[in-house]
Amino acid sequence: MKVIVTTRSGRELIKGGLELSDSATVADLQGAIHKRTKKYYPSRQRLTLPLPPGSKERPNVLNYKKSLKDYTNGNTDELTVVFKDLGPQVKYSTLFFWEYLGPLIIYPIFYYFPVYKFFGYKGERVIHPVQTYALYYWCFHYFKRIMETFFVHRFSHATSPLSNVFRNCAYYWTFGAWIAYYVNHPLYTPVSDLQMKVGFGFGLLCQISNFYCHILLRNLRSSEGGGYQIPRGFLFNFVTCANYTTEIYQWLGFNIATQTVAGYVFMAVAAAIMTNWALAKHRRLKKHHGDGVLGVVTRCLVVSVSFVIKHLGYVEYFLDFVSAISRTDDLKVQILAVSEHISFVLVMISTVPGELHDV
């Protein structure tokens, strides 16, 4: 079989094409391209089928596991593919390791070392219990992420562009330093003891739930061979991307306990990013499995994001609620406060914007 490899501009990448056996796979073709060009190793290549002139459709990306015959439409003598250079690549495990290592190192620096002297603070620093627990919570979270990267996650793509390392590290390291600066500041004002316990307790529960969601996703890939499979079990019975939902809520717990503007900004940005990922995944699953399969599984995520992004007033209300029940020992007053809080939450859920109900 002869394979013609062209660039997107129409120029032949390899003059005269490549001669491969009739049983060759896309992976064999990528290996042959690498052998001839030396520069473009397989993970740096994206091979697609050519589109008709003027077409606005997305090109069909060749699956490295498939045979080249699957893309010939019965003509086994010649195949034309379009080559795109994806640029230098790194393993996803490398990308995640470096982006998570930064916050894991940066945050303790603000806790253990007298860095605030460089910001003009000369007084003696008193460390509050919430600052110590926040350090434990933070380090546990990012240590968990690194361990999951190497021992739990199975990646749908082997590599990521090298540029993503710098972008992601800038995101995580900057937010890590910003949050650490304010939570560990000598002038930091701690929340009440009850609010701290509620926040960290809720957040820790979400961290454990998040880990279990990742285990379910790992088992899904190992048992069904990857692809666009529908996650099932635990919170996945209610929400498409339960791993993102628990990720958002674990930062909500952290912020309830520490209560800094930097922390809430980080949570809002992360929630916005994960919402886009979740909705995109939901659309892919609906495309591959039909409208009737998933039902209303995204509603829980939509409610979560609505609380965090569209209804940030809920966070303030929740903090007022925690503060109110902590100021009294009267059981009747506490029961009344809880009842009002539940009613408020039900109203919030029922008023999620209508366009999101139909996602």
Short mmCIF file of C-alpha atoms in Angstrom, two decimals:
data_model
loop_
_atom_site.label_atom_id
_atom_site.label_comp_id
_atom_site.label_asym_id
_atom_site.label_seq_id
_atom_site.Cartn_x
_atom_site.Cartn_y
_atom_site.Cartn_z
CA MET A 1 0.00 0.00 0.00
CA LYS A 2 1.24 3.45 -0.91
CA VAL A 3 0.59 6.26 1.55
CA ILE A 4 0.90 9.89 0.47
CA VAL A 5 1.64 12.19 3.41
CA THR A 6 0.90 15.87 2.85
CA THR A 7 0.95 18.94 5.06
CA ARG A 8 -2.14 21.09 5.54
CA SER A 9 -0.86 23.42 2.82
CA GLY A 10 -0.85 20.52 0.36
CA ARG A 11 2.93 20.04 0.21
CA GLU A 12 4.21 16.48 0.30
CA LEU A 13 5.96 15.84 3.59
CA ILE A 14 7.77 12.80 2.22
CA LYS A 15 8.57 12.93 -1.46
CA GLY A 16 7.19 9.93 -3.32
CA GLY A 17 5.15 8.72 -0.33
CA LEU A 18 5.67 5.62 1.77
CA GLU A 19 5.28 1.97 0.84
CA LEU A 20 3.70 -0.10 3.62
CA SER A 21 2.27 -3.59 3.83
CA ASP A 22 -1.46 -4.11 3.37
CA SER A 23 -1.74 -5.11 7.03
CA ALA A 24 -0.05 -1.93 8.31
CA THR A 25 -1.68 0.09 11.07
CA VAL A 26 -1.72 3.83 11.67
CA ALA A 27 0.96 3.26 14.32
CA ASP A 28 3.14 1.62 11.66
CA LEU A 29 2.64 4.66 9.45
CA GLN A 30 3.64 7.00 12.28
CA GLY A 31 6.75 4.93 12.88
CA ALA A 32 7.64 5.09 9.19
CA ILE A 33 7.19 8.89 9.16
CA HIS A 34 9.46 9.19 12.20
CA LYS A 35 12.07 6.98 10.56
CA ARG A 36 12.13 9.12 7.42
CA THR A 37 11.91 12.57 9.04
CA LYS A 38 13.80 11.86 12.31
CA LYS A 39 12.18 14.94 13.88
CA TYR A 40 8.53 13.97 14.10
CA TYR A 41 8.18 11.17 16.65
CA PRO A 42 4.74 9.47 16.79
CA SER A 43 3.25 11.47 19.68
CA ARG A 44 4.13 14.67 17.84
CA GLN A 45 2.10 13.65 14.79
CA ARG A 46 -1.58 14.18 14.08
CA LEU A 47 -2.78 12.36 10.98
CA THR A 48 -6.18 13.09 9.44
CA LEU A 49 -8.04 12.29 6.25
CA PRO A 50 -8.17 15.13 3.69
CA LEU A 51 -11.35 17.19 3.48
CA PRO A 52 -13.00 18.48 0.30
CA PRO A 53 -12.06 22.08 -0.59
CA GLY A 54 -14.20 24.60 1.29
CA SER A 55 -15.46 22.04 3.81
CA LYS A 56 -16.00 23.33 7.34
CA GLU A 57 -16.21 19.89 8.92
CA ARG A 58 -13.65 18.78 11.47
CA PRO A 59 -11.12 16.36 9.98
CA ASN A 60 -11.26 12.71 10.97
CA VAL A 61 -8.22 11.94 13.14
CA LEU A 62 -6.70 8.54 12.46
CA ASN A 63 -6.68 6.13 15.40
CA TYR A 64 -3.21 4.66 15.86
CA LYS A 65 -4.69 1.25 16.73
CA LYS A 66 -6.65 0.88 13.51
CA SER A 67 -5.53 -0.64 10.24
CA LEU A 68 -4.86 1.72 7.34
CA LYS A 69 -7.34 -0.33 5.32
CA ASP A 70 -10.12 1.01 7.54
CA TYR A 71 -9.58 4.45 5.98
CA THR A 72 -9.27 3.49 2.31
CA ASN A 73 -12.98 3.06 1.41
CA GLY A 74 -12.18 -0.17 -0.39
CA ASN A 75 -9.22 1.21 -2.34
CA THR A 76 -6.28 -0.63 -0.80
CA ASP A 77 -3.68 0.60 -3.28
CA GLU A 78 -3.25 4.20 -2.11
CA LEU A 79 -4.15 6.39 0.84
CA THR A 80 -3.61 10.11 1.34
CA VAL A 81 -3.29 11.50 4.86
CA VAL A 82 -2.76 15.04 6.13
CA PHE A 83 0.06 15.58 8.62
CA LYS A 84 0.14 18.19 11.39
CA ASP A 85 3.09 18.80 13.69
CA LEU A 86 1.80 19.07 17.27
CA GLY A 87 5.11 20.45 18.50
CA PRO A 88 7.30 19.14 21.33
CA GLN A 89 5.37 16.82 23.64
CA VAL A 90 5.67 15.64 27.24
CA LYS A 91 3.95 12.82 29.07
CA TYR A 92 0.82 13.78 30.98
CA SER A 93 2.34 12.33 34.13
CA THR A 94 5.26 14.76 33.73
CA LEU A 95 2.89 17.68 33.17
CA PHE A 96 0.78 16.87 36.23
CA PHE A 97 3.78 16.19 38.45
CA TRP A 98 5.33 19.61 37.88
CA GLU A 99 2.09 21.57 38.11
CA TYR A 100 1.21 19.89 41.43
CA LEU A 101 4.72 19.93 42.89
CA GLY A 102 4.80 23.73 42.90
CA PRO A 103 1.86 24.29 45.29
CA LEU A 104 3.08 21.42 47.47
CA ILE A 105 6.41 23.19 47.99
CA ILE A 106 5.35 26.84 47.87
CA TYR A 107 2.57 26.71 50.46
CA PRO A 108 4.71 25.34 53.36
CA ILE A 109 7.31 28.05 52.69
CA PHE A 110 4.81 30.70 53.79
CA TYR A 111 3.93 28.64 56.86
CA TYR A 112 7.36 27.59 58.12
CA PHE A 113 9.69 30.40 57.06
CA PRO A 114 9.74 34.11 58.02
CA VAL A 115 8.94 35.30 54.50
CA TYR A 116 6.71 38.10 55.75
CA LYS A 117 9.76 40.02 56.94
CA PHE A 118 10.49 40.63 53.27
CA PHE A 119 7.03 42.20 52.95
CA GLY A 120 7.68 44.69 55.74
CA TYR A 121 6.11 42.85 58.69
CA LYS A 122 8.43 43.01 61.72
CA GLY A 123 6.18 41.78 64.54
CA GLU A 124 6.03 38.34 66.12
CA ARG A 125 3.86 35.89 64.23
CA VAL A 126 1.23 33.81 66.04
CA ILE A 127 0.12 30.66 64.21
CA HIS A 128 -3.57 29.84 64.62
CA PRO A 129 -4.86 26.24 64.58
CA VAL A 130 -6.80 26.87 61.36
CA GLN A 131 -3.54 27.82 59.62
CA THR A 132 -1.95 24.54 60.68
CA TYR A 133 -4.96 22.49 59.59
CA ALA A 134 -5.04 24.40 56.29
CA LEU A 135 -1.41 23.40 55.70
CA TYR A 136 -2.24 19.73 56.33
CA TYR A 137 -5.32 19.92 54.11
CA TRP A 138 -3.45 21.65 51.28
CA CYS A 139 -0.46 19.31 51.33
CA PHE A 140 -2.68 16.22 51.55
CA HIS A 141 -4.62 17.41 48.51
CA TYR A 142 -1.61 17.94 46.27
CA PHE A 143 0.22 14.86 47.53
CA LYS A 144 -2.93 12.89 46.68
CA ARG A 145 -2.95 14.39 43.21
CA ILE A 146 0.66 13.41 42.55
CA MET A 147 0.07 9.86 43.78
CA GLU A 148 -3.06 9.60 41.62
CA THR A 149 -1.06 10.81 38.62
CA PHE A 150 1.38 7.92 38.84
CA PHE A 151 -0.75 5.14 40.31
CA VAL A 152 -4.42 5.82 39.49
CA HIS A 153 -5.01 7.91 36.38
CA ARG A 154 -5.18 6.39 32.92
CA PHE A 155 -4.82 9.06 30.26
CA SER A 156 -6.79 9.04 27.02
CA HIS A 157 -3.86 10.80 25.32
CA ALA A 158 -0.27 9.79 25.93
CA THR A 159 1.24 13.26 25.70
CA SER A 160 0.53 16.97 25.98
CA PRO A 161 2.22 19.96 24.29
CA LEU A 162 5.30 21.14 26.15
CA SER A 163 3.87 24.67 26.31
CA ASN A 164 1.13 23.38 28.62
CA VAL A 165 3.75 22.72 31.30
CA PHE A 166 4.57 26.43 31.54
CA ARG A 167 0.92 27.51 31.33
CA ASN A 168 -0.33 25.06 33.95
CA CYS A 169 2.59 25.67 36.30
CA ALA A 170 1.96 29.42 36.10
CA TYR A 171 -1.69 28.81 37.00
CA TYR A 172 -1.15 26.46 39.95
CA TRP A 173 2.02 28.01 41.33
CA THR A 174 0.67 31.57 41.21
CA PHE A 175 -2.61 30.71 42.90
CA GLY A 176 -0.74 28.57 45.43
CA ALA A 177 1.50 31.47 46.42
CA TRP A 178 -1.41 33.93 46.50
CA ILE A 179 -3.57 31.75 48.75
CA ALA A 180 -0.64 30.76 50.99
CA TYR A 181 0.32 34.41 51.47
CA TYR A 182 -3.08 35.38 52.88
CA VAL A 183 -3.93 32.22 54.84
CA ASN A 184 -0.56 32.26 56.65
CA HIS A 185 -0.30 36.03 57.05
CA PRO A 186 0.52 37.28 60.59
CA LEU A 187 -2.56 39.53 60.47
CA TYR A 188 -4.86 36.72 59.37
CA THR A 189 -8.13 36.60 61.31
CA PRO A 190 -9.33 33.02 61.88
CA VAL A 191 -12.95 31.94 61.57
CA SER A 192 -14.87 30.37 64.44
CA ASP A 193 -13.87 26.92 65.62
CA LEU A 194 -17.18 25.43 64.44
CA GLN A 195 -16.89 26.97 60.99
CA MET A 196 -13.35 25.63 60.69
CA LYS A 197 -14.46 22.11 61.61
CA VAL A 198 -17.45 22.23 59.25
CA GLY A 199 -15.29 23.47 56.37
CA PHE A 200 -12.41 21.02 56.76
CA GLY A 201 -14.74 18.13 57.57
CA PHE A 202 -16.84 18.74 54.48
CA GLY A 203 -13.75 19.30 52.35
CA LEU A 204 -12.06 16.12 53.56
CA LEU A 205 -15.20 14.12 52.78
CA CYS A 206 -15.14 15.56 49.26
CA GLN A 207 -11.44 14.72 48.88
CA ILE A 208 -12.11 11.09 49.77
CA SER A 209 -15.10 11.05 47.42
CA ASN A 210 -12.93 12.55 44.69
CA PHE A 211 -10.36 9.78 45.14
CA TYR A 212 -13.06 7.12 44.89
CA CYS A 213 -14.39 8.75 41.71
CA HIS A 214 -10.91 8.49 40.21
CA ILE A 215 -10.76 4.81 41.14
CA LEU A 216 -14.07 4.23 39.34
CA LEU A 217 -12.78 6.03 36.25
CA ARG A 218 -9.59 3.97 36.29
CA ASN A 219 -11.57 0.73 36.48
CA LEU A 220 -13.81 1.95 33.67
CA ARG A 221 -10.86 2.44 31.34
CA SER A 222 -9.15 -0.82 32.30
CA SER A 223 -12.32 -2.92 31.93
CA GLU A 224 -13.79 -1.34 28.81
CA GLY A 225 -10.67 -0.34 26.94
CA GLY A 226 -11.04 3.43 27.13
CA GLY A 227 -13.07 5.44 24.65
CA TYR A 228 -16.21 7.36 25.47
CA GLN A 229 -17.71 5.14 28.17
CA ILE A 230 -20.41 6.17 30.63
CA PRO A 231 -19.14 6.24 34.23
CA ARG A 232 -21.48 4.47 36.65
CA GLY A 233 -21.70 3.94 40.38
CA PHE A 234 -21.44 6.20 43.42
CA LEU A 235 -21.96 9.88 42.49
CA PHE A 236 -21.72 9.06 38.78
CA ASN A 237 -25.29 7.82 39.05
CA PHE A 238 -26.31 11.46 39.51
CA VAL A 239 -23.73 13.55 37.68
CA THR A 240 -21.67 12.99 34.54
CA CYS A 241 -18.40 14.29 35.98
CA ALA A 242 -18.58 13.52 39.68
CA ASN A 243 -14.81 13.91 39.90
CA TYR A 244 -15.14 17.59 38.94
CA THR A 245 -18.09 18.12 41.27
CA THR A 246 -16.20 16.77 44.28
CA GLU A 247 -13.14 18.80 43.23
CA ILE A 248 -15.18 22.01 43.33
CA TYR A 249 -16.78 21.17 46.65
CA GLN A 250 -13.50 20.24 48.33
CA TRP A 251 -12.25 23.75 47.62
CA LEU A 252 -15.53 25.13 48.92
CA GLY A 253 -14.82 23.30 52.18
CA PHE A 254 -11.29 24.72 52.30
CA ASN A 255 -12.61 28.24 51.75
CA ILE A 256 -15.34 27.91 54.36
CA ALA A 257 -12.61 27.01 56.86
CA THR A 258 -10.06 29.63 55.80
CA GLN A 259 -12.21 32.34 54.21
CA THR A 260 -9.90 34.34 51.94
CA VAL A 261 -10.67 36.24 48.76
CA ALA A 262 -7.77 34.50 47.01
CA GLY A 263 -9.21 31.09 47.86
CA TYR A 264 -12.67 31.94 46.54
CA VAL A 265 -11.23 33.40 43.32
CA PHE A 266 -9.24 30.20 42.78
CA MET A 267 -12.36 28.12 43.37
CA ALA A 268 -14.44 30.21 40.96
CA VAL A 269 -11.81 30.01 38.20
CA ALA A 270 -11.35 26.27 38.72
CA ALA A 271 -15.12 25.74 38.70
CA ALA A 272 -15.46 27.65 35.43
CA ILE A 273 -12.70 25.57 33.80
CA MET A 274 -14.07 22.25 35.03
CA THR A 275 -17.60 23.22 33.98
CA ASN A 276 -16.42 23.63 30.39
CA TRP A 277 -14.68 20.25 30.55
CA ALA A 278 -17.75 18.58 32.05
CA LEU A 279 -20.20 20.00 29.54
CA ALA A 280 -17.90 19.03 26.66
CA LYS A 281 -17.64 15.49 28.00
CA HIS A 282 -21.40 15.33 28.46
CA ARG A 283 -21.93 16.34 24.83
CA ARG A 284 -19.47 13.67 23.66
CA LEU A 285 -21.24 10.99 25.68
CA LYS A 286 -24.63 12.05 24.32
CA LYS A 287 -23.23 11.95 20.80
CA HIS A 288 -21.89 8.41 21.21
CA HIS A 289 -24.61 6.90 23.40
CA GLY A 290 -27.76 8.83 22.52
CA ASP A 291 -29.96 11.29 24.35
CA GLY A 292 -31.82 8.69 26.39
CA VAL A 293 -28.78 7.18 28.07
CA LEU A 294 -27.63 9.97 30.33
CA GLY A 295 -30.94 11.56 31.25
CA VAL A 296 -30.47 14.40 33.71
CA VAL A 297 -27.09 13.37 35.06
CA THR A 298 -25.60 16.82 34.56
CA ARG A 299 -28.17 18.51 36.78
CA CYS A 300 -26.13 17.90 39.93
CA LEU A 301 -23.06 19.49 38.34
CA VAL A 302 -25.10 22.41 37.08
CA VAL A 303 -26.47 22.99 40.57
CA SER A 304 -22.94 22.81 41.97
CA VAL A 305 -21.62 25.35 39.53
CA SER A 306 -24.66 27.54 40.01
CA PHE A 307 -23.91 27.67 43.74
CA VAL A 308 -20.25 28.42 43.21
CA ILE A 309 -20.35 30.81 40.27
CA LYS A 310 -23.83 32.16 39.58
CA HIS A 311 -25.00 32.25 43.19
CA LEU A 312 -21.96 33.25 45.20
CA GLY A 313 -24.43 34.82 47.62
CA TYR A 314 -25.12 31.27 48.80
CA VAL A 315 -21.58 31.02 50.18
CA GLU A 316 -22.09 34.18 52.20
CA TYR A 317 -25.48 32.90 53.37
CA PHE A 318 -23.94 29.57 54.39
CA LEU A 319 -21.26 31.31 56.43
CA ASP A 320 -23.92 33.42 58.16
CA PHE A 321 -25.86 30.24 58.85
CA VAL A 322 -22.84 28.52 60.44
CA SER A 323 -22.09 31.62 62.47
CA ALA A 324 -25.71 31.86 63.66
CA ILE A 325 -25.96 28.31 64.98
CA SER A 326 -22.56 28.60 66.65
CA ARG A 327 -23.65 31.62 68.71
CA THR A 328 -26.48 29.85 70.50
CA ASP A 329 -27.01 26.68 72.52
CA ASP A 330 -30.79 26.86 72.16
CA LEU A 331 -31.84 23.69 70.31
CA LYS A 332 -35.07 25.25 69.03
CA VAL A 333 -33.21 28.18 67.52
CA GLN A 334 -30.70 25.83 65.88
CA ILE A 335 -33.47 23.64 64.43
CA LEU A 336 -35.22 26.74 63.07
CA ALA A 337 -31.99 27.95 61.47
CA VAL A 338 -31.38 24.56 59.85
CA SER A 339 -34.95 24.47 58.51
CA GLU A 340 -34.58 27.93 57.00
CA HIS A 341 -31.25 26.94 55.46
CA ILE A 342 -32.73 23.82 53.84
CA SER A 343 -35.62 25.86 52.47
CA PHE A 344 -33.17 28.36 51.01
CA VAL A 345 -31.16 25.59 49.31
CA LEU A 346 -34.31 24.08 47.79
CA VAL A 347 -35.28 27.47 46.39
CA MET A 348 -31.79 27.89 44.94
CA ILE A 349 -31.99 24.50 43.22
CA SER A 350 -35.42 25.21 41.80
CA THR A 351 -34.25 28.53 40.32
CA VAL A 352 -31.29 27.23 38.32
CA PRO A 353 -31.44 29.01 34.92
CA GLY A 354 -33.75 27.18 32.55
CA GLU A 355 -31.27 26.96 29.70
CA LEU A 356 -28.99 24.83 31.87
CA HIS A 357 -31.73 22.31 32.63
CA ASP A 358 -31.64 21.20 29.01
CA VAL A 359 -27.89 20.64 28.81
#
